[in-house]
């Protein structure tokens, strides 16, 4: 029945819109991957980047600006039946909004895809759609502004240039937008997860640290930089040059700084708070330039007094306290406090750990501050008891680099879980419904990736459990003993491989301190070093 209706509706669309099929449900050869890709390609050539699979939208990154996000376009999708107009993000946004209004049920839009597929941009486009099409009032305007402006701020602190993408999200974000009984946005809340803190102290070749550092140096006023003890050149800072590409032609840091600075004011940061925030950003850069030399005993001593002076001022701590913290280890044993000196390697590690912790906490504080400005204020909006919520999930994408470590493992595991949810919500539940209604159909075979999720997360025998255990056990636990434990415990798993477990041919491509996971999206080789 629905297909019949869809076909009638589709005949009203222009010829261009009808290149290929605009809903994969209508694809004749529906089990063929080649036919699927060919349909995407045909449409993509005509700049049609959106195609449905039923109520799921597939979007292909065009890597250019398409004129399909104007207010005029938004109006085309407002309150219109899903299949009446050509596939678009706005149709998904409008559909969710209408379900929220008519059924008074909370809604959620999940956005998944590999790194660089366009997830973050899609989130922004959906928010813009609501900002333009939802009922407005003076107070609502403030909320809309803050919802939109939270993006550039969180991106400055949580996104970075990677090899895959100039603006790659290095944290996961779940954003709730609250709507009142009239359907106007009246508040919001952001949950952030797992910021990639290792980026603060190290970047792979061709990658950068988080945007904010470069924006501050390129765009900050001279007086401000002087107060922070910073120089305009990112090349001066150890933490900004690890990837050998501090400046990128496709990124305008100076301009982005202006946008971020304005956004901070909109989400109710006063000048003092902005300065406090930037003092902490600056302190991370100074920390990276702290250097050590060994004395006769081989113990580390700080050789860069200037940095300590700035750090003491920016972090409001005594210089001597800070210096001691960087070159000593405190151990509490049997109620006694033992202080022992660190060697060069340990001191560098302690410095980096401090920088990561400071940045990580600052990011969480920032999200909290954004949430306070988005918080729904009862007094401003009477009739508050009837708010409904629409959630937007923008999670980091699946990624494979030359060198993949714990961060990539977490990011890809996160994607694996999201994929599992998609399989549950679409293929599995849909077919179970057919079955319960006794509809005759040819079952669609699909790969259920629960087996990969279990490999990572199952209690006692999953990779994370084994890692936890190895970190806690007494004796000499190292990266290598962890790998050996993995080999013992998960050696028979079809999605797990190591040098030792592989056959002659595969062995050549696996180092001795690596393991390989066959993810849903492809295989990734992880290094256990560090």
PDB file of C-alpha atoms in Angstrom, residues 166-435:
ATOM      1  CA  UNK A 166      39.558  19.720   8.957  1.00  0.00           C
ATOM      2  CA  UNK A 167      36.937  19.962  11.680  1.00  0.00           C
ATOM      3  CA  UNK A 168      36.837  16.521  13.281  1.00  0.00           C
ATOM      4  CA  UNK A 169      34.825  16.162  16.519  1.00  0.00           C
ATOM      5  CA  UNK A 170      37.139  14.685  19.137  1.00  0.00           C
ATOM      6  CA  UNK A 171      34.338  14.183  21.674  1.00  0.00           C
ATOM      7  CA  UNK A 172      30.859  12.698  21.622  1.00  0.00           C
ATOM      8  CA  UNK A 173      27.863  14.970  22.042  1.00  0.00           C
ATOM      9  CA  UNK A 174      24.235  14.345  22.899  1.00  0.00           C
ATOM     10  CA  UNK A 175      22.108  17.487  22.834  1.00  0.00           C
ATOM     11  CA  UNK A 176      18.580  17.751  24.219  1.00  0.00           C
ATOM     12  CA  UNK A 177      16.319  20.549  23.015  1.00  0.00           C
ATOM     13  CA  UNK A 178      13.244  21.211  25.176  1.00  0.00           C
ATOM     14  CA  UNK A 179      10.016  22.407  23.570  1.00  0.00           C
ATOM     15  CA  UNK A 180       7.061  23.948  25.389  1.00  0.00           C
ATOM     16  CA  UNK A 181       3.367  23.220  24.796  1.00  0.00           C
ATOM     17  CA  UNK A 182       3.348  25.616  21.794  1.00  0.00           C
ATOM     18  CA  UNK A 183       6.275  23.784  20.203  1.00  0.00           C
ATOM     19  CA  UNK A 184       8.772  26.581  20.862  1.00  0.00           C
ATOM     20  CA  UNK A 185      12.337  25.712  21.974  1.00  0.00           C
ATOM     21  CA  UNK A 186      12.680  26.871  25.578  1.00  0.00           C
ATOM     22  CA  UNK A 187      15.820  25.153  26.825  1.00  0.00           C
ATOM     23  CA  UNK A 188      18.531  22.617  26.175  1.00  0.00           C
ATOM     24  CA  UNK A 189      21.154  20.387  27.712  1.00  0.00           C
ATOM     25  CA  UNK A 190      24.388  18.877  26.390  1.00  0.00           C
ATOM     26  CA  UNK A 191      26.026  15.644  27.504  1.00  0.00           C
ATOM     27  CA  UNK A 192      29.634  15.240  26.427  1.00  0.00           C
ATOM     28  CA  UNK A 193      31.661  12.070  26.467  1.00  0.00           C
ATOM     29  CA  UNK A 194      35.225  10.983  26.183  1.00  0.00           C
ATOM     30  CA  UNK A 195      37.217  13.957  24.946  1.00  0.00           C
ATOM     31  CA  UNK A 196      40.389  12.805  23.177  1.00  0.00           C
ATOM     32  CA  UNK A 197      42.754  14.323  25.735  1.00  0.00           C
ATOM     33  CA  UNK A 198      45.899  12.708  24.319  1.00  0.00           C
ATOM     34  CA  UNK A 199      45.687  15.262  21.462  1.00  0.00           C
ATOM     35  CA  UNK A 200      46.652  18.036  23.914  1.00  0.00           C
ATOM     36  CA  UNK A 201      50.199  16.679  24.165  1.00  0.00           C
ATOM     37  CA  UNK A 202      50.642  14.736  20.930  1.00  0.00           C
ATOM     38  CA  UNK A 203      49.397  14.903  17.332  1.00  0.00           C
ATOM     39  CA  UNK A 204      50.125  12.552  14.454  1.00  0.00           C
ATOM     40  CA  UNK A 205      51.872  13.928  11.379  1.00  0.00           C
ATOM     41  CA  UNK A 206      49.538  16.204   9.408  1.00  0.00           C
ATOM     42  CA  UNK A 207      47.207  16.801  12.364  1.00  0.00           C
ATOM     43  CA  UNK A 208      46.676  19.691  14.764  1.00  0.00           C
ATOM     44  CA  UNK A 209      45.844  20.214  18.408  1.00  0.00           C
ATOM     45  CA  UNK A 210      42.377  21.557  19.323  1.00  0.00           C
ATOM     46  CA  UNK A 211      41.343  24.651  17.316  1.00  0.00           C
ATOM     47  CA  UNK A 212      41.199  27.039  20.314  1.00  0.00           C
ATOM     48  CA  UNK A 213      44.989  27.207  20.733  1.00  0.00           C
ATOM     49  CA  UNK A 214      45.575  28.390  17.165  1.00  0.00           C
ATOM     50  CA  UNK A 215      42.541  30.704  17.209  1.00  0.00           C
ATOM     51  CA  UNK A 216      43.780  32.446  20.352  1.00  0.00           C
ATOM     52  CA  UNK A 217      47.309  32.957  18.986  1.00  0.00           C
ATOM     53  CA  UNK A 218      46.190  34.108  15.527  1.00  0.00           C
ATOM     54  CA  UNK A 219      43.212  36.209  16.586  1.00  0.00           C
ATOM     55  CA  UNK A 220      43.756  37.343  20.186  1.00  0.00           C
ATOM     56  CA  UNK A 221      44.371  41.092  20.748  1.00  0.00           C
ATOM     57  CA  UNK A 222      47.948  42.031  21.593  1.00  0.00           C
ATOM     58  CA  UNK A 223      47.091  43.160  25.115  1.00  0.00           C
ATOM     59  CA  UNK A 224      45.387  39.883  25.851  1.00  0.00           C
ATOM     60  CA  UNK A 225      48.309  37.817  24.548  1.00  0.00           C
ATOM     61  CA  UNK A 226      50.726  39.926  26.582  1.00  0.00           C
ATOM     62  CA  UNK A 227      48.736  39.291  29.768  1.00  0.00           C
ATOM     63  CA  UNK A 228      48.796  35.567  28.988  1.00  0.00           C
ATOM     64  CA  UNK A 229      52.524  35.636  28.210  1.00  0.00           C
ATOM     65  CA  UNK A 230      51.919  34.292  24.699  1.00  0.00           C
ATOM     66  CA  UNK A 231      53.527  35.041  21.351  1.00  0.00           C
ATOM     67  CA  UNK A 232      51.593  35.156  18.088  1.00  0.00           C
ATOM     68  CA  UNK A 233      53.434  32.254  16.493  1.00  0.00           C
ATOM     69  CA  UNK A 234      52.124  28.704  17.088  1.00  0.00           C
ATOM     70  CA  UNK A 235      55.565  27.385  16.088  1.00  0.00           C
ATOM     71  CA  UNK A 236      56.866  28.544  19.486  1.00  0.00           C
ATOM     72  CA  UNK A 237      54.833  25.928  21.350  1.00  0.00           C
ATOM     73  CA  UNK A 238      55.845  22.289  21.700  1.00  0.00           C
ATOM     74  CA  UNK A 239      52.229  21.134  22.006  1.00  0.00           C
ATOM     75  CA  UNK A 240      51.262  22.782  18.697  1.00  0.00           C
ATOM     76  CA  UNK A 241      53.962  21.489  16.380  1.00  0.00           C
ATOM     77  CA  UNK A 242      53.934  17.723  16.920  1.00  0.00           C
ATOM     78  CA  UNK A 243      51.922  17.232  13.730  1.00  0.00           C
ATOM     79  CA  UNK A 244      54.055  19.673  11.681  1.00  0.00           C
ATOM     80  CA  UNK A 245      51.103  21.670  10.360  1.00  0.00           C
ATOM     81  CA  UNK A 246      50.302  24.531  12.733  1.00  0.00           C
ATOM     82  CA  UNK A 247      48.972  26.621   9.839  1.00  0.00           C
ATOM     83  CA  UNK A 248      46.500  25.218   7.302  1.00  0.00           C
ATOM     84  CA  UNK A 249      45.335  27.137   4.237  1.00  0.00           C
ATOM     85  CA  UNK A 250      41.793  25.752   4.488  1.00  0.00           C
ATOM     86  CA  UNK A 251      41.303  27.004   8.073  1.00  0.00           C
ATOM     87  CA  UNK A 252      41.012  30.709   8.926  1.00  0.00           C
ATOM     88  CA  UNK A 253      41.905  30.763  12.625  1.00  0.00           C
ATOM     89  CA  UNK A 254      41.753  34.555  12.895  1.00  0.00           C
ATOM     90  CA  UNK A 255      38.218  34.675  11.566  1.00  0.00           C
ATOM     91  CA  UNK A 256      37.121  31.670  13.643  1.00  0.00           C
ATOM     92  CA  UNK A 257      38.426  33.424  16.758  1.00  0.00           C
ATOM     93  CA  UNK A 258      36.009  36.334  16.142  1.00  0.00           C
ATOM     94  CA  UNK A 259      33.095  33.898  15.826  1.00  0.00           C
ATOM     95  CA  UNK A 260      34.072  32.051  19.014  1.00  0.00           C
ATOM     96  CA  UNK A 261      34.623  35.272  20.976  1.00  0.00           C
ATOM     97  CA  UNK A 262      31.164  36.549  19.969  1.00  0.00           C
ATOM     98  CA  UNK A 263      29.587  33.178  20.762  1.00  0.00           C
ATOM     99  CA  UNK A 264      31.072  33.203  24.275  1.00  0.00           C
ATOM    100  CA  UNK A 265      29.305  36.526  24.961  1.00  0.00           C
ATOM    101  CA  UNK A 266      26.001  35.168  23.644  1.00  0.00           C
ATOM    102  CA  UNK A 267      26.156  32.166  25.960  1.00  0.00           C
ATOM    103  CA  UNK A 268      26.581  34.664  28.840  1.00  0.00           C
ATOM    104  CA  UNK A 269      30.314  34.636  29.529  1.00  0.00           C
ATOM    105  CA  UNK A 270      31.413  37.990  30.934  1.00  0.00           C
ATOM    106  CA  UNK A 271      34.871  39.393  30.136  1.00  0.00           C
ATOM    107  CA  UNK A 272      36.437  38.135  33.385  1.00  0.00           C
ATOM    108  CA  UNK A 273      35.195  34.604  32.783  1.00  0.00           C
ATOM    109  CA  UNK A 274      36.551  34.650  29.233  1.00  0.00           C
ATOM    110  CA  UNK A 275      39.923  35.792  30.544  1.00  0.00           C
ATOM    111  CA  UNK A 276      39.920  33.045  33.195  1.00  0.00           C
ATOM    112  CA  UNK A 277      39.117  30.452  30.563  1.00  0.00           C
ATOM    113  CA  UNK A 278      41.884  31.686  28.263  1.00  0.00           C
ATOM    114  CA  UNK A 279      44.370  31.786  31.161  1.00  0.00           C
ATOM    115  CA  UNK A 280      43.895  28.047  31.494  1.00  0.00           C
ATOM    116  CA  UNK A 281      44.289  27.529  27.731  1.00  0.00           C
ATOM    117  CA  UNK A 282      47.508  29.568  27.871  1.00  0.00           C
ATOM    118  CA  UNK A 283      48.766  27.602  30.886  1.00  0.00           C
ATOM    119  CA  UNK A 284      48.545  24.383  28.848  1.00  0.00           C
ATOM    120  CA  UNK A 285      50.804  25.947  26.178  1.00  0.00           C
ATOM    121  CA  UNK A 286      53.293  27.095  28.811  1.00  0.00           C
ATOM    122  CA  UNK A 287      53.282  23.639  30.414  1.00  0.00           C
ATOM    123  CA  UNK A 288      54.238  22.116  27.079  1.00  0.00           C
ATOM    124  CA  UNK A 289      57.309  24.353  27.001  1.00  0.00           C
ATOM    125  CA  UNK A 290      58.484  23.346  30.472  1.00  0.00           C
ATOM    126  CA  UNK A 291      61.800  21.501  30.064  1.00  0.00           C
ATOM    127  CA  UNK A 292      63.912  19.368  32.354  1.00  0.00           C
ATOM    128  CA  UNK A 293      67.571  18.444  32.766  1.00  0.00           C
ATOM    129  CA  UNK A 294      69.044  15.696  34.929  1.00  0.00           C
ATOM    130  CA  UNK A 295      71.268  16.458  37.930  1.00  0.00           C
ATOM    131  CA  UNK A 296      74.197  14.244  39.035  1.00  0.00           C
ATOM    132  CA  UNK A 297      71.804  11.735  40.614  1.00  0.00           C
ATOM    133  CA  UNK A 298      69.794  11.479  37.391  1.00  0.00           C
ATOM    134  CA  UNK A 299      66.861  13.337  38.958  1.00  0.00           C
ATOM    135  CA  UNK A 300      64.881  15.815  36.855  1.00  0.00           C
ATOM    136  CA  UNK A 301      65.193  19.564  37.497  1.00  0.00           C
ATOM    137  CA  UNK A 302      63.142  22.268  35.781  1.00  0.00           C
ATOM    138  CA  UNK A 303      65.309  24.395  33.464  1.00  0.00           C
ATOM    139  CA  UNK A 304      62.660  26.809  32.162  1.00  0.00           C
ATOM    140  CA  UNK A 305      62.004  29.249  35.021  1.00  0.00           C
ATOM    141  CA  UNK A 306      60.150  31.679  32.769  1.00  0.00           C
ATOM    142  CA  UNK A 307      57.411  29.130  32.092  1.00  0.00           C
ATOM    143  CA  UNK A 308      57.042  28.398  35.809  1.00  0.00           C
ATOM    144  CA  UNK A 309      56.642  32.136  36.454  1.00  0.00           C
ATOM    145  CA  UNK A 310      53.799  32.455  33.912  1.00  0.00           C
ATOM    146  CA  UNK A 311      52.158  29.224  35.073  1.00  0.00           C
ATOM    147  CA  UNK A 312      52.208  30.346  38.704  1.00  0.00           C
ATOM    148  CA  UNK A 313      50.428  33.559  37.725  1.00  0.00           C
ATOM    149  CA  UNK A 314      47.905  32.007  35.298  1.00  0.00           C
ATOM    150  CA  UNK A 315      46.959  29.105  37.553  1.00  0.00           C
ATOM    151  CA  UNK A 316      47.201  31.167  40.774  1.00  0.00           C
ATOM    152  CA  UNK A 317      49.575  28.755  42.518  1.00  0.00           C
ATOM    153  CA  UNK A 318      52.980  29.213  44.137  1.00  0.00           C
ATOM    154  CA  UNK A 319      55.834  28.680  41.665  1.00  0.00           C
ATOM    155  CA  UNK A 320      57.729  26.463  44.127  1.00  0.00           C
ATOM    156  CA  UNK A 321      54.672  24.255  44.693  1.00  0.00           C
ATOM    157  CA  UNK A 322      54.229  23.828  40.953  1.00  0.00           C
ATOM    158  CA  UNK A 323      57.911  23.060  40.377  1.00  0.00           C
ATOM    159  CA  UNK A 324      57.895  20.418  43.107  1.00  0.00           C
ATOM    160  CA  UNK A 325      54.764  18.832  41.709  1.00  0.00           C
ATOM    161  CA  UNK A 326      56.430  18.417  38.304  1.00  0.00           C
ATOM    162  CA  UNK A 327      59.592  16.696  39.535  1.00  0.00           C
ATOM    163  CA  UNK A 328      58.431  14.631  42.525  1.00  0.00           C
ATOM    164  CA  UNK A 329      56.162  11.697  43.084  1.00  0.00           C
ATOM    165  CA  UNK A 330      54.044  11.507  46.205  1.00  0.00           C
ATOM    166  CA  UNK A 331      53.272   8.065  47.616  1.00  0.00           C
ATOM    167  CA  UNK A 332      51.088   7.485  50.664  1.00  0.00           C
ATOM    168  CA  UNK A 333      52.121   4.223  52.329  1.00  0.00           C
ATOM    169  CA  UNK A 334      50.855   3.049  55.730  1.00  0.00           C
ATOM    170  CA  UNK A 335      49.642   6.578  56.471  1.00  0.00           C
ATOM    171  CA  UNK A 336      53.121   8.028  55.777  1.00  0.00           C
ATOM    172  CA  UNK A 337      53.734  10.444  52.937  1.00  0.00           C
ATOM    173  CA  UNK A 338      56.807   9.482  50.917  1.00  0.00           C
ATOM    174  CA  UNK A 339      58.180  11.908  48.337  1.00  0.00           C
ATOM    175  CA  UNK A 340      60.589  10.585  45.738  1.00  0.00           C
ATOM    176  CA  UNK A 341      62.283  12.374  42.812  1.00  0.00           C
ATOM    177  CA  UNK A 342      61.393  11.658  39.176  1.00  0.00           C
ATOM    178  CA  UNK A 343      63.822  10.964  36.346  1.00  0.00           C
ATOM    179  CA  UNK A 344      63.590  12.831  33.005  1.00  0.00           C
ATOM    180  CA  UNK A 345      61.149  10.447  31.368  1.00  0.00           C
ATOM    181  CA  UNK A 346      58.850  10.386  34.401  1.00  0.00           C
ATOM    182  CA  UNK A 347      58.916  14.187  34.725  1.00  0.00           C
ATOM    183  CA  UNK A 348      57.930  14.644  31.062  1.00  0.00           C
ATOM    184  CA  UNK A 349      55.133  12.132  31.582  1.00  0.00           C
ATOM    185  CA  UNK A 350      53.926  13.970  34.715  1.00  0.00           C
ATOM    186  CA  UNK A 351      53.958  17.316  32.866  1.00  0.00           C
ATOM    187  CA  UNK A 352      51.903  15.874  29.998  1.00  0.00           C
ATOM    188  CA  UNK A 353      49.472  14.181  32.388  1.00  0.00           C
ATOM    189  CA  UNK A 354      48.905  17.501  34.154  1.00  0.00           C
ATOM    190  CA  UNK A 355      48.291  19.300  30.834  1.00  0.00           C
ATOM    191  CA  UNK A 356      45.748  16.673  29.751  1.00  0.00           C
ATOM    192  CA  UNK A 357      43.958  16.772  33.112  1.00  0.00           C
ATOM    193  CA  UNK A 358      43.759  20.578  33.120  1.00  0.00           C
ATOM    194  CA  UNK A 359      42.369  20.639  29.580  1.00  0.00           C
ATOM    195  CA  UNK A 360      39.921  17.784  30.196  1.00  0.00           C
ATOM    196  CA  UNK A 361      38.489  19.445  33.294  1.00  0.00           C
ATOM    197  CA  UNK A 362      38.270  22.791  31.527  1.00  0.00           C
ATOM    198  CA  UNK A 363      36.234  21.175  28.758  1.00  0.00           C
ATOM    199  CA  UNK A 364      33.797  19.631  31.255  1.00  0.00           C
ATOM    200  CA  UNK A 365      33.525  22.981  33.058  1.00  0.00           C
ATOM    201  CA  UNK A 366      32.801  24.678  29.730  1.00  0.00           C
ATOM    202  CA  UNK A 367      30.003  22.232  28.871  1.00  0.00           C
ATOM    203  CA  UNK A 368      28.534  22.858  32.346  1.00  0.00           C
ATOM    204  CA  UNK A 369      28.649  26.597  31.806  1.00  0.00           C
ATOM    205  CA  UNK A 370      26.958  26.221  28.392  1.00  0.00           C
ATOM    206  CA  UNK A 371      24.286  24.071  30.063  1.00  0.00           C
ATOM    207  CA  UNK A 372      23.617  26.744  32.680  1.00  0.00           C
ATOM    208  CA  UNK A 373      22.973  29.263  29.933  1.00  0.00           C
ATOM    209  CA  UNK A 374      20.678  26.806  28.097  1.00  0.00           C
ATOM    210  CA  UNK A 375      18.849  25.685  31.245  1.00  0.00           C
ATOM    211  CA  UNK A 376      15.112  25.951  31.057  1.00  0.00           C
ATOM    212  CA  UNK A 377      13.938  28.741  33.371  1.00  0.00           C
ATOM    213  CA  UNK A 378      10.459  28.050  34.716  1.00  0.00           C
ATOM    214  CA  UNK A 379       9.523  31.652  35.468  1.00  0.00           C
ATOM    215  CA  UNK A 380      10.153  32.811  31.912  1.00  0.00           C
ATOM    216  CA  UNK A 381       7.851  30.235  30.360  1.00  0.00           C
ATOM    217  CA  UNK A 382       4.546  29.554  32.097  1.00  0.00           C
ATOM    218  CA  UNK A 383       2.917  26.183  31.436  1.00  0.00           C
ATOM    219  CA  UNK A 384       6.342  24.596  31.826  1.00  0.00           C
ATOM    220  CA  UNK A 385       5.064  21.235  33.034  1.00  0.00           C
ATOM    221  CA  UNK A 386       4.352  20.176  29.500  1.00  0.00           C
ATOM    222  CA  UNK A 387       7.794  20.296  27.905  1.00  0.00           C
ATOM    223  CA  UNK A 388       8.892  17.560  25.519  1.00  0.00           C
ATOM    224  CA  UNK A 389      12.430  16.797  24.501  1.00  0.00           C
ATOM    225  CA  UNK A 390      14.114  16.186  21.157  1.00  0.00           C
ATOM    226  CA  UNK A 391      17.578  14.625  21.359  1.00  0.00           C
ATOM    227  CA  UNK A 392      20.369  14.924  18.771  1.00  0.00           C
ATOM    228  CA  UNK A 393      23.254  12.477  18.885  1.00  0.00           C
ATOM    229  CA  UNK A 394      26.443  13.554  17.111  1.00  0.00           C
ATOM    230  CA  UNK A 395      29.152  11.029  17.894  1.00  0.00           C
ATOM    231  CA  UNK A 396      32.678  10.856  16.502  1.00  0.00           C
ATOM    232  CA  UNK A 397      32.961   8.779  13.324  1.00  0.00           C
ATOM    233  CA  UNK A 398      34.713   5.462  12.693  1.00  0.00           C
ATOM    234  CA  UNK A 399      38.368   6.146  11.851  1.00  0.00           C
ATOM    235  CA  UNK A 400      41.526   4.298  10.867  1.00  0.00           C
ATOM    236  CA  UNK A 401      44.963   5.907  10.912  1.00  0.00           C
ATOM    237  CA  UNK A 402      48.506   4.742  10.296  1.00  0.00           C
ATOM    238  CA  UNK A 403      48.876   4.432  14.054  1.00  0.00           C
ATOM    239  CA  UNK A 404      45.758   3.551  16.071  1.00  0.00           C
ATOM    240  CA  UNK A 405      45.816   3.666  19.849  1.00  0.00           C
ATOM    241  CA  UNK A 406      43.431   3.596  22.813  1.00  0.00           C
ATOM    242  CA  UNK A 407      41.517   6.689  21.593  1.00  0.00           C
ATOM    243  CA  UNK A 408      40.725   5.133  18.207  1.00  0.00           C
ATOM    244  CA  UNK A 409      39.747   1.931  20.010  1.00  0.00           C
ATOM    245  CA  UNK A 410      37.202   3.862  22.113  1.00  0.00           C
ATOM    246  CA  UNK A 411      35.915   5.885  19.156  1.00  0.00           C
ATOM    247  CA  UNK A 412      35.464   2.797  16.989  1.00  0.00           C
ATOM    248  CA  UNK A 413      33.853   0.825  19.819  1.00  0.00           C
ATOM    249  CA  UNK A 414      31.422   3.698  20.272  1.00  0.00           C
ATOM    250  CA  UNK A 415      30.565   3.488  16.553  1.00  0.00           C
ATOM    251  CA  UNK A 416      30.194  -0.265  16.800  1.00  0.00           C
ATOM    252  CA  UNK A 417      27.561   0.237  19.533  1.00  0.00           C
ATOM    253  CA  UNK A 418      25.713   2.808  17.457  1.00  0.00           C
ATOM    254  CA  UNK A 419      25.735   0.448  14.490  1.00  0.00           C
ATOM    255  CA  UNK A 420      24.280  -2.236  16.753  1.00  0.00           C
ATOM    256  CA  UNK A 421      21.472   0.123  17.683  1.00  0.00           C
ATOM    257  CA  UNK A 422      20.748   0.848  14.009  1.00  0.00           C
ATOM    258  CA  UNK A 423      20.606  -2.880  13.245  1.00  0.00           C
ATOM    259  CA  UNK A 424      18.257  -3.424  16.220  1.00  0.00           C
ATOM    260  CA  UNK A 425      15.985  -0.521  15.261  1.00  0.00           C
ATOM    261  CA  UNK A 426      15.784  -1.146  11.529  1.00  0.00           C
ATOM    262  CA  UNK A 427      16.496  -4.662  10.269  1.00  0.00           C
ATOM    263  CA  UNK A 428      15.755  -6.695  13.373  1.00  0.00           C
ATOM    264  CA  UNK A 429      12.608  -5.069  14.791  1.00  0.00           C
ATOM    265  CA  UNK A 430      11.155  -4.465  11.321  1.00  0.00           C
ATOM    266  CA  UNK A 431      11.412  -8.146  10.350  1.00  0.00           C
ATOM    267  CA  UNK A 432      10.138  -9.311  13.732  1.00  0.00           C
ATOM    268  CA  UNK A 433       7.066  -7.146  13.144  1.00  0.00           C
ATOM    269  CA  UNK A 434       6.487  -8.803   9.745  1.00  0.00           C
ATOM    270  CA  UNK A 435       6.744 -12.164  11.426  1.00  0.00           C
TER     271      UNK A 435
END
